[in-house]
Amino acid sequence: MNTNRLSGNIQAALNTQMTIEATASQIYLSYASWASAEGYEGIANFLFRHAQEERNHMMKILEYILERGARVRIEAIPAPASEPTSVENCFQKIFQQEVENTHAIYKVVKLSLQEEDWATWNFMQWFVKEQTEEETLALNLLDKIKIAGGEKAQGNALYALDRELEQKPDDVTLAEEKTAENP
Ligand code: FEO
């Protein structure tokens, strides 16, 4: 009796997405290590926490695959590409990385729609929302470094940004959660 509730294509797509989330975690680890080595301990703290969040995304998919009676395939994680060259460059790379991940998530959503796999479609909606949140978070980082002076940011401005990110929560409020009283 076949108890696997995922099609071969969906199973493969989810396994691939699992590896993408694991890769994202490694990328955040590498950026966090770079930030720490450069003396930005607050930014490093923020990025180390985010690396863990990406790993949690990987685990969420892994558990879903198993719950659906399918097989998990653990694959090699590619090494992160080059280190950032500045704080601004670091935040640009983060934004780029999140946009690429969003495209990957959309591919899985599209496939689940084509196959009429509503359980997977429903499961993936959490990731669609999460990606909106993560892109907003990355955009906020870019805004902050821009205000601090972009590539020319230095001294007090970078120090203040570093301190702020040390405590920054990993979540952001999304547009649909805003109200007129609390914009
Ligand atoms: Fe798992 Fe940054 O998305």
JSON list of C-alpha atoms in Angstrom, two decimals, residues 31 34-35 38 40 43 47 83-96 138-154 158 161 165:
[
{"chain": "A", "resi": 31, "resn": "TYR", "atom": "CA", "xyz": [27.85, 37.20, 6.67]},
{"chain": "A", "resi": 34, "resn": "TRP", "atom": "CA", "xyz": [32.28, 38.59, 8.44]},
{"chain": "A", "resi": 35, "resn": "ALA", "atom": "CA", "xyz": [30.42, 41.24, 10.47]},
{"chain": "A", "resi": 38, "resn": "GLU", "atom": "CA", "xyz": [34.88, 43.55, 11.14]},
{"chain": "A", "resi": 40, "resn": "TYR", "atom": "CA", "xyz": [30.07, 44.87, 14.05]},
{"chain": "A", "resi": 43, "resn": "ILE", "atom": "CA", "xyz": [24.95, 43.14, 13.09]},
{"chain": "A", "resi": 47, "resn": "LEU", "atom": "CA", "xyz": [22.66, 37.66, 11.36]},
{"chain": "A", "resi": 83, "resn": "GLU", "atom": "CA", "xyz": [32.04, 37.81, 1.62]},
{"chain": "A", "resi": 84, "resn": "PRO", "atom": "CA", "xyz": [30.51, 41.29, 1.74]},
{"chain": "A", "resi": 85, "resn": "THR", "atom": "CA", "xyz": [32.81, 44.22, 1.04]},
{"chain": "A", "resi": 86, "resn": "SER", "atom": "CA", "xyz": [30.96, 46.69, 3.30]},
{"chain": "A", "resi": 87, "resn": "VAL", "atom": "CA", "xyz": [27.89, 46.89, 5.52]},
{"chain": "A", "resi": 88, "resn": "GLU", "atom": "CA", "xyz": [25.89, 48.33, 2.64]},
{"chain": "A", "resi": 89, "resn": "ASN", "atom": "CA", "xyz": [27.10, 45.54, 0.34]},
{"chain": "A", "resi": 90, "resn": "CYS", "atom": "CA", "xyz": [26.19, 43.01, 3.05]},
{"chain": "A", "resi": 91, "resn": "PHE", "atom": "CA", "xyz": [22.62, 44.31, 3.25]},
{"chain": "A", "resi": 92, "resn": "GLN", "atom": "CA", "xyz": [22.34, 44.38, -0.57]},
{"chain": "A", "resi": 93, "resn": "LYS", "atom": "CA", "xyz": [23.43, 40.75, -0.73]},
{"chain": "A", "resi": 94, "resn": "ILE", "atom": "CA", "xyz": [20.87, 39.84, 1.93]},
{"chain": "A", "resi": 95, "resn": "PHE", "atom": "CA", "xyz": [18.08, 41.50, -0.06]},
{"chain": "A", "resi": 96, "resn": "GLN", "atom": "CA", "xyz": [19.19, 39.72, -3.25]},
{"chain": "A", "resi": 138, "resn": "ALA", "atom": "CA", "xyz": [15.98, 43.30, 4.16]},
{"chain": "A", "resi": 139, "resn": "LEU", "atom": "CA", "xyz": [14.53, 46.50, 2.66]},
{"chain": "A", "resi": 140, "resn": "ASN", "atom": "CA", "xyz": [14.47, 48.05, 6.13]},
{"chain": "A", "resi": 141, "resn": "LEU", "atom": "CA", "xyz": [18.16, 47.21, 6.52]},
{"chain": "A", "resi": 142, "resn": "LEU", "atom": "CA", "xyz": [18.91, 48.92, 3.20]},
{"chain": "A", "resi": 143, "resn": "ASP", "atom": "CA", "xyz": [16.93, 52.00, 4.31]},
{"chain": "A", "resi": 144, "resn": "LYS", "atom": "CA", "xyz": [18.86, 52.15, 7.56]},
{"chain": "A", "resi": 145, "resn": "ILE", "atom": "CA", "xyz": [22.29, 51.97, 5.93]},
{"chain": "A", "resi": 146, "resn": "LYS", "atom": "CA", "xyz": [21.19, 54.57, 3.39]},
{"chain": "A", "resi": 147, "resn": "ILE", "atom": "CA", "xyz": [20.23, 56.95, 6.20]},
{"chain": "A", "resi": 148, "resn": "ALA", "atom": "CA", "xyz": [23.56, 56.19, 7.88]},
{"chain": "A", "resi": 149, "resn": "GLY", "atom": "CA", "xyz": [25.39, 57.31, 4.71]},
{"chain": "A", "resi": 150, "resn": "GLY", "atom": "CA", "xyz": [25.47, 54.24, 2.46]},
{"chain": "A", "resi": 151, "resn": "GLU", "atom": "CA", "xyz": [29.00, 53.29, 1.36]},
{"chain": "A", "resi": 152, "resn": "LYS", "atom": "CA", "xyz": [30.28, 56.41, 3.15]},
{"chain": "A", "resi": 153, "resn": "ALA", "atom": "CA", "xyz": [28.68, 55.47, 6.48]},
{"chain": "A", "resi": 154, "resn": "GLN", "atom": "CA", "xyz": [31.19, 55.56, 9.29]},
{"chain": "A", "resi": 158, "resn": "LEU", "atom": "CA", "xyz": [27.60, 52.80, 11.92]},
{"chain": "A", "resi": 161, "resn": "LEU", "atom": "CA", "xyz": [23.17, 51.03, 13.51]},
{"chain": "A", "resi": 165, "resn": "LEU", "atom": "CA", "xyz": [20.49, 45.63, 15.18]}
]
